[in-house]
GROMACS .gro file of C-alpha atoms in nm:
model
  277
    1UNK     CA    1   0.974  -1.440   1.052
    2UNK     CA    2   1.281  -1.145   1.079
    3UNK     CA    3   1.071  -0.926   0.852
    4UNK     CA    4   0.743  -1.001   1.058
    5UNK     CA    5   0.894  -0.936   1.402
    6UNK     CA    6   1.100  -0.611   1.272
    7UNK     CA    7   0.745  -0.476   1.147
    8UNK     CA    8   0.569  -0.529   1.498
    9UNK     CA    9   0.884  -0.373   1.654
   10UNK     CA   10   0.850  -0.079   1.438
   11UNK     CA   11   0.448  -0.044   1.516
   12UNK     CA   12   0.529  -0.049   1.898
   13UNK     CA   13   0.758   0.266   1.869
   14UNK     CA   14   0.623   0.597   1.980
   15UNK     CA   15   0.662   0.915   1.821
   16UNK     CA   16   0.977   1.028   1.603
   17UNK     CA   17   1.335   1.147   1.691
   18UNK     CA   18   1.394   1.513   1.543
   19UNK     CA   19   1.482   1.504   1.180
   20UNK     CA   20   1.845   1.586   1.122
   21UNK     CA   21   1.959   1.731   0.795
   22UNK     CA   22   1.971   1.464   0.505
   23UNK     CA   23   2.286   1.362   0.344
   24UNK     CA   24   2.151   1.142   0.083
   25UNK     CA   25   2.138   1.257  -0.289
   26UNK     CA   26   1.783   1.336  -0.392
   27UNK     CA   27   1.507   1.569  -0.330
   28UNK     CA   28   1.365   1.568   0.034
   29UNK     CA   29   0.997   1.581   0.172
   30UNK     CA   30   0.929   1.648   0.559
   31UNK     CA   31   0.600   1.697   0.735
   32UNK     CA   32   0.662   2.079   0.761
   33UNK     CA   33   0.786   2.095   0.418
   34UNK     CA   34   0.657   2.363   0.160
   35UNK     CA   35   0.530   2.383  -0.209
   36UNK     CA   36   0.792   2.704  -0.223
   37UNK     CA   37   1.086   2.494  -0.110
   38UNK     CA   38   1.348   2.403  -0.342
   39UNK     CA   39   1.341   2.008  -0.244
   40UNK     CA   40   1.685   2.037  -0.077
   41UNK     CA   41   1.735   1.890   0.285
   42UNK     CA   42   1.714   2.256   0.431
   43UNK     CA   43   1.434   2.349   0.223
   44UNK     CA   44   1.206   2.048   0.177
   45UNK     CA   45   0.895   2.009  -0.011
   46UNK     CA   46   0.559   1.893   0.122
   47UNK     CA   47   0.450   1.529   0.027
   48UNK     CA   48   0.171   1.669  -0.208
   49UNK     CA   49   0.410   1.873  -0.402
   50UNK     CA   50   0.663   1.597  -0.437
   51UNK     CA   51   0.430   1.331  -0.546
   52UNK     CA   52   0.296   1.574  -0.841
   53UNK     CA   53   0.644   1.613  -0.971
   54UNK     CA   54   0.696   1.978  -0.808
   55UNK     CA   55   0.613   2.161  -1.142
   56UNK     CA   56   0.823   1.966  -1.333
   57UNK     CA   57   1.121   1.943  -1.126
   58UNK     CA   58   1.129   1.564  -1.072
   59UNK     CA   59   1.277   1.389  -1.348
   60UNK     CA   60   1.352   1.026  -1.457
   61UNK     CA   61   1.611   0.892  -1.240
   62UNK     CA   62   1.555   1.118  -0.931
   63UNK     CA   63   1.500   0.976  -0.573
   64UNK     CA   64   1.270   1.146  -0.312
   65UNK     CA   65   1.331   1.098   0.021
   66UNK     CA   66   1.048   1.108   0.247
   67UNK     CA   67   1.153   1.209   0.623
   68UNK     CA   68   0.989   1.067   0.943
   69UNK     CA   69   0.649   1.162   1.067
   70UNK     CA   70   0.297   1.118   1.015
   71UNK     CA   71   0.154   1.267   0.680
   72UNK     CA   72  -0.238   1.305   0.735
   73UNK     CA   73  -0.410   1.332   0.404
   74UNK     CA   74  -0.518   1.173   0.082
   75UNK     CA   75  -0.266   1.153  -0.209
   76UNK     CA   76  -0.258   1.127  -0.576
   77UNK     CA   77   0.067   1.074  -0.727
   78UNK     CA   78   0.159   1.156  -1.073
   79UNK     CA   79   0.530   1.102  -1.141
   80UNK     CA   80   0.675   0.963  -1.463
   81UNK     CA   81   1.043   0.807  -1.465
   82UNK     CA   82   1.162   0.576  -1.737
   83UNK     CA   83   1.234   0.204  -1.781
   84UNK     CA   84   1.627   0.280  -1.780
   85UNK     CA   85   1.576   0.552  -1.482
   86UNK     CA   86   1.257   0.497  -1.238
   87UNK     CA   87   1.194   0.770  -1.010
   88UNK     CA   88   1.214   0.628  -0.643
   89UNK     CA   89   1.003   0.759  -0.365
   90UNK     CA   90   1.162   0.596  -0.035
   91UNK     CA   91   1.121   0.621   0.326
   92UNK     CA   92   1.475   0.763   0.451
   93UNK     CA   93   1.686   0.510   0.597
   94UNK     CA   94   1.605   0.454   0.978
   95UNK     CA   95   1.321   0.659   0.991
   96UNK     CA   96   0.947   0.563   1.036
   97UNK     CA   97   0.743   0.726   0.749
   98UNK     CA   98   0.351   0.712   0.812
   99UNK     CA   99   0.094   0.827   0.551
  100UNK     CA  100  -0.240   0.836   0.716
  101UNK     CA  101  -0.546   0.861   0.488
  102UNK     CA  102  -0.776   0.942   0.767
  103UNK     CA  103  -0.868   1.294   0.674
  104UNK     CA  104  -1.249   1.270   0.677
  105UNK     CA  105  -1.276   1.286   0.287
  106UNK     CA  106  -1.375   0.924   0.253
  107UNK     CA  107  -1.134   0.906  -0.066
  108UNK     CA  108  -0.863   0.642  -0.125
  109UNK     CA  109  -0.578   0.712   0.076
  110UNK     CA  110  -0.274   0.681  -0.181
  111UNK     CA  111  -0.363   0.671  -0.540
  112UNK     CA  112  -0.076   0.605  -0.765
  113UNK     CA  113  -0.098   0.748  -1.136
  114UNK     CA  114   0.198   0.789  -1.373
  115UNK     CA  115   0.504   0.546  -1.473
  116UNK     CA  116   0.803   0.375  -1.382
  117UNK     CA  117   0.824   0.475  -1.040
  118UNK     CA  118   0.917   0.258  -0.696
  119UNK     CA  119   0.754   0.328  -0.375
  120UNK     CA  120   0.960   0.193  -0.119
  121UNK     CA  121   0.985   0.159   0.268
  122UNK     CA  122   0.684   0.378   0.367
  123UNK     CA  123   0.390   0.282   0.615
  124UNK     CA  124   0.032   0.332   0.514
  125UNK     CA  125  -0.291   0.335   0.740
  126UNK     CA  126  -0.619   0.483   0.800
  127UNK     CA  127  -0.643   0.540   1.173
  128UNK     CA  128  -1.045   0.575   1.182
  129UNK     CA  129  -1.149   0.346   1.418
  130UNK     CA  130  -1.492   0.261   1.268
  131UNK     CA  131  -1.486  -0.101   1.169
  132UNK     CA  132  -1.874  -0.213   1.172
  133UNK     CA  133  -2.152  -0.087   0.955
  134UNK     CA  134  -2.503  -0.188   0.869
  135UNK     CA  135  -2.435  -0.135   0.507
  136UNK     CA  136  -2.332  -0.436   0.287
  137UNK     CA  137  -2.165  -0.192   0.071
  138UNK     CA  138  -1.809  -0.289  -0.044
  139UNK     CA  139  -1.665   0.062  -0.011
  140UNK     CA  140  -1.731   0.138   0.350
  141UNK     CA  141  -1.380   0.172   0.410
  142UNK     CA  142  -1.145   0.341   0.162
  143UNK     CA  143  -0.865   0.176  -0.004
  144UNK     CA  144  -0.517   0.217   0.143
  145UNK     CA  145  -0.319   0.213  -0.177
  146UNK     CA  146  -0.463   0.189  -0.506
  147UNK     CA  147  -0.254   0.137  -0.844
  148UNK     CA  148  -0.364   0.315  -1.109
  149UNK     CA  149  -0.023   0.366  -1.294
  150UNK     CA  150   0.192   0.160  -1.524
  151UNK     CA  151   0.535   0.011  -1.457
  152UNK     CA  152   0.504   0.077  -1.097
  153UNK     CA  153   0.717  -0.138  -0.811
  154UNK     CA  154   0.585  -0.130  -0.438
  155UNK     CA  155   0.869  -0.227  -0.216
  156UNK     CA  156   0.883  -0.331   0.146
  157UNK     CA  157   0.566  -0.145   0.236
  158UNK     CA  158   0.359  -0.184   0.569
  159UNK     CA  159  -0.016  -0.145   0.506
  160UNK     CA  160  -0.258  -0.176   0.784
  161UNK     CA  161  -0.611  -0.073   0.932
  162UNK     CA  162  -0.781   0.029   0.607
  163UNK     CA  163  -1.029  -0.101   0.383
  164UNK     CA  164  -0.855  -0.304   0.101
  165UNK     CA  165  -0.497  -0.271   0.178
  166UNK     CA  166  -0.382  -0.303  -0.194
  167UNK     CA  167  -0.612  -0.256  -0.504
  168UNK     CA  168  -0.516  -0.292  -0.885
  169UNK     CA  169  -0.725  -0.100  -1.159
  170UNK     CA  170  -0.761  -0.311  -1.451
  171UNK     CA  171  -0.603  -0.120  -1.720
  172UNK     CA  172  -0.276  -0.066  -1.581
  173UNK     CA  173  -0.027  -0.336  -1.689
  174UNK     CA  174   0.316  -0.400  -1.525
  175UNK     CA  175   0.293  -0.380  -1.162
  176UNK     CA  176   0.488  -0.565  -0.876
  177UNK     CA  177   0.425  -0.548  -0.513
  178UNK     CA  178   0.714  -0.724  -0.332
  179UNK     CA  179   0.848  -0.778   0.047
  180UNK     CA  180   0.547  -0.598   0.197
  181UNK     CA  181   0.356  -0.643   0.526
  182UNK     CA  182  -0.035  -0.620   0.514
  183UNK     CA  183  -0.259  -0.669   0.808
  184UNK     CA  184  -0.572  -0.572   1.012
  185UNK     CA  185  -0.732  -0.427   0.697
  186UNK     CA  186  -1.117  -0.430   0.634
  187UNK     CA  187  -1.434  -0.415   0.848
  188UNK     CA  188  -1.743  -0.601   0.969
  189UNK     CA  189  -2.067  -0.562   0.749
  190UNK     CA  190  -2.403  -0.727   0.844
  191UNK     CA  191  -2.327  -1.007   0.572
  192UNK     CA  192  -1.957  -1.078   0.626
  193UNK     CA  193  -1.625  -0.951   0.692
  194UNK     CA  194  -1.519  -0.700   0.393
  195UNK     CA  195  -1.158  -0.589   0.279
  196UNK     CA  196  -0.862  -0.781   0.168
  197UNK     CA  197  -0.512  -0.782   0.191
  198UNK     CA  198  -0.427  -0.784  -0.203
  199UNK     CA  199  -0.718  -0.746  -0.439
  200UNK     CA  200  -0.558  -0.789  -0.780
  201UNK     CA  201  -0.719  -0.768  -1.128
  202UNK     CA  202  -0.566  -0.676  -1.482
  203UNK     CA  203  -0.670  -0.674  -1.829
  204UNK     CA  204  -0.316  -0.743  -1.949
  205UNK     CA  205  -0.056  -0.806  -1.689
  206UNK     CA  206   0.178  -0.882  -1.537
  207UNK     CA  207   0.089  -0.810  -1.206
  208UNK     CA  208   0.323  -1.002  -0.938
  209UNK     CA  209   0.250  -1.025  -0.575
  210UNK     CA  210   0.570  -1.160  -0.469
  211UNK     CA  211   0.725  -1.253  -0.099
  212UNK     CA  212   0.473  -1.075   0.092
  213UNK     CA  213   0.305  -1.131   0.461
  214UNK     CA  214  -0.047  -1.099   0.456
  215UNK     CA  215  -0.283  -1.160   0.781
  216UNK     CA  216  -0.556  -1.051   0.978
  217UNK     CA  217  -0.778  -0.906   0.730
  218UNK     CA  218  -1.152  -0.907   0.781
  219UNK     CA  219  -1.171  -1.052   0.428
  220UNK     CA  220  -0.945  -1.267   0.228
  221UNK     CA  221  -0.564  -1.248   0.236
  222UNK     CA  222  -0.503  -1.247  -0.104
  223UNK     CA  223  -0.814  -1.189  -0.364
  224UNK     CA  224  -0.769  -1.251  -0.759
  225UNK     CA  225  -1.100  -1.165  -0.882
  226UNK     CA  226  -1.316  -0.959  -1.101
  227UNK     CA  227  -1.690  -0.910  -1.117
  228UNK     CA  228  -1.844  -0.930  -1.465
  229UNK     CA  229  -1.783  -0.610  -1.680
  230UNK     CA  230  -1.532  -0.486  -1.414
  231UNK     CA  231  -1.210  -0.608  -1.596
  232UNK     CA  232  -1.016  -0.932  -1.662
  233UNK     CA  233  -0.779  -1.160  -1.481
  234UNK     CA  234  -0.468  -1.191  -1.703
  235UNK     CA  235  -0.115  -1.238  -1.614
  236UNK     CA  236  -0.149  -1.220  -1.248
  237UNK     CA  237   0.088  -1.419  -1.037
  238UNK     CA  238   0.116  -1.478  -0.647
  239UNK     CA  239   0.463  -1.607  -0.559
  240UNK     CA  240   0.619  -1.694  -0.227
  241UNK     CA  241   0.372  -1.506  -0.023
  242UNK     CA  242   0.261  -1.605   0.361
  243UNK     CA  243  -0.100  -1.569   0.407
  244UNK     CA  244  -0.258  -1.660   0.733
  245UNK     CA  245  -0.549  -1.590   0.976
  246UNK     CA  246  -0.733  -1.382   0.725
  247UNK     CA  247  -1.103  -1.363   0.834
  248UNK     CA  248  -1.020  -1.382   1.171
  249UNK     CA  249  -1.128  -1.033   1.281
  250UNK     CA  250  -1.472  -1.083   1.113
  251UNK     CA  251  -1.766  -1.239   1.328
  252UNK     CA  252  -1.818  -1.483   1.022
  253UNK     CA  253  -1.480  -1.672   1.095
  254UNK     CA  254  -1.197  -1.728   0.873
  255UNK     CA  255  -1.178  -1.647   0.478
  256UNK     CA  256  -0.985  -1.765   0.230
  257UNK     CA  257  -0.603  -1.701   0.234
  258UNK     CA  258  -0.570  -1.687  -0.136
  259UNK     CA  259  -0.856  -1.681  -0.364
  260UNK     CA  260  -0.782  -1.714  -0.746
  261UNK     CA  261  -0.938  -1.816  -1.058
  262UNK     CA  262  -0.659  -2.030  -1.221
  263UNK     CA  263  -0.391  -1.789  -1.182
  264UNK     CA  264  -0.007  -1.864  -1.140
  265UNK     CA  265   0.057  -1.930  -0.762
  266UNK     CA  266   0.386  -2.072  -0.648
  267UNK     CA  267   0.527  -2.154  -0.300
  268UNK     CA  268   0.284  -1.962  -0.111
  269UNK     CA  269   0.230  -2.048   0.265
  270UNK     CA  270  -0.113  -2.040   0.371
  271UNK     CA  271  -0.268  -2.126   0.716
  272UNK     CA  272  -0.532  -2.045   0.972
  273UNK     CA  273  -0.537  -1.986   1.333
  274UNK     CA  274  -0.859  -2.109   1.486
  275UNK     CA  275  -1.130  -1.873   1.591
  276UNK     CA  276  -1.071  -1.788   1.952
  277UNK     CA  277  -1.385  -1.596   1.998
   0.00000   0.00000   0.00000
């Protein structure tokens, strides 16, 4: 409950305070940063530069601190740490970092490539207000975060108001999403509510969803599923998650909180609030 209330308080905050010089060791990103910067707290990078590795300047074991503000755009990351020394991309302590994929491109908001990287304490959204369509397509709204990398951890994220909140590509093993809050994702089609909180599939695994809070999607809370010929469902675990009120935004009513095909589920809490329409 504490993590949920904390996220809601964060959501109500308006604007951000001026960014003061950073004191933590590592590289820095600000909304006014530049590719010509050196990544220091006084000459920070823009987000795209940092996520591409800044021309080889970011190495295993480095930390990239993302400072307060809204970063509008779609991003593809390509960072490679090591098993002993992952790269960490983290929101600066005490600051609200929002990555908003509503740039008009229609592309997925934040696509993670690379390996051995942790994404920590970031908020992701798509501020496009359009939530209804006459199309039955499952791609009407872009995914917010899509994993296409190996040995990746997602820690204490907030993901909301997108298409699918978090999606895993099937060929990329060793992925964990932990302690994150996912809500208000998806859209209304003519057939049903589309867009799930966690959409998990994998050929090898492990893929672990642990201790997340997932609620108020148009579609499922946690969807462990693959169409024929579109990947397998191997090594996927959902452990200690709270999933409730999913499907409540759709005109068709509640959806499954956790939909799975024989995968490991342990100590998850599921529930629905009655449709009040």
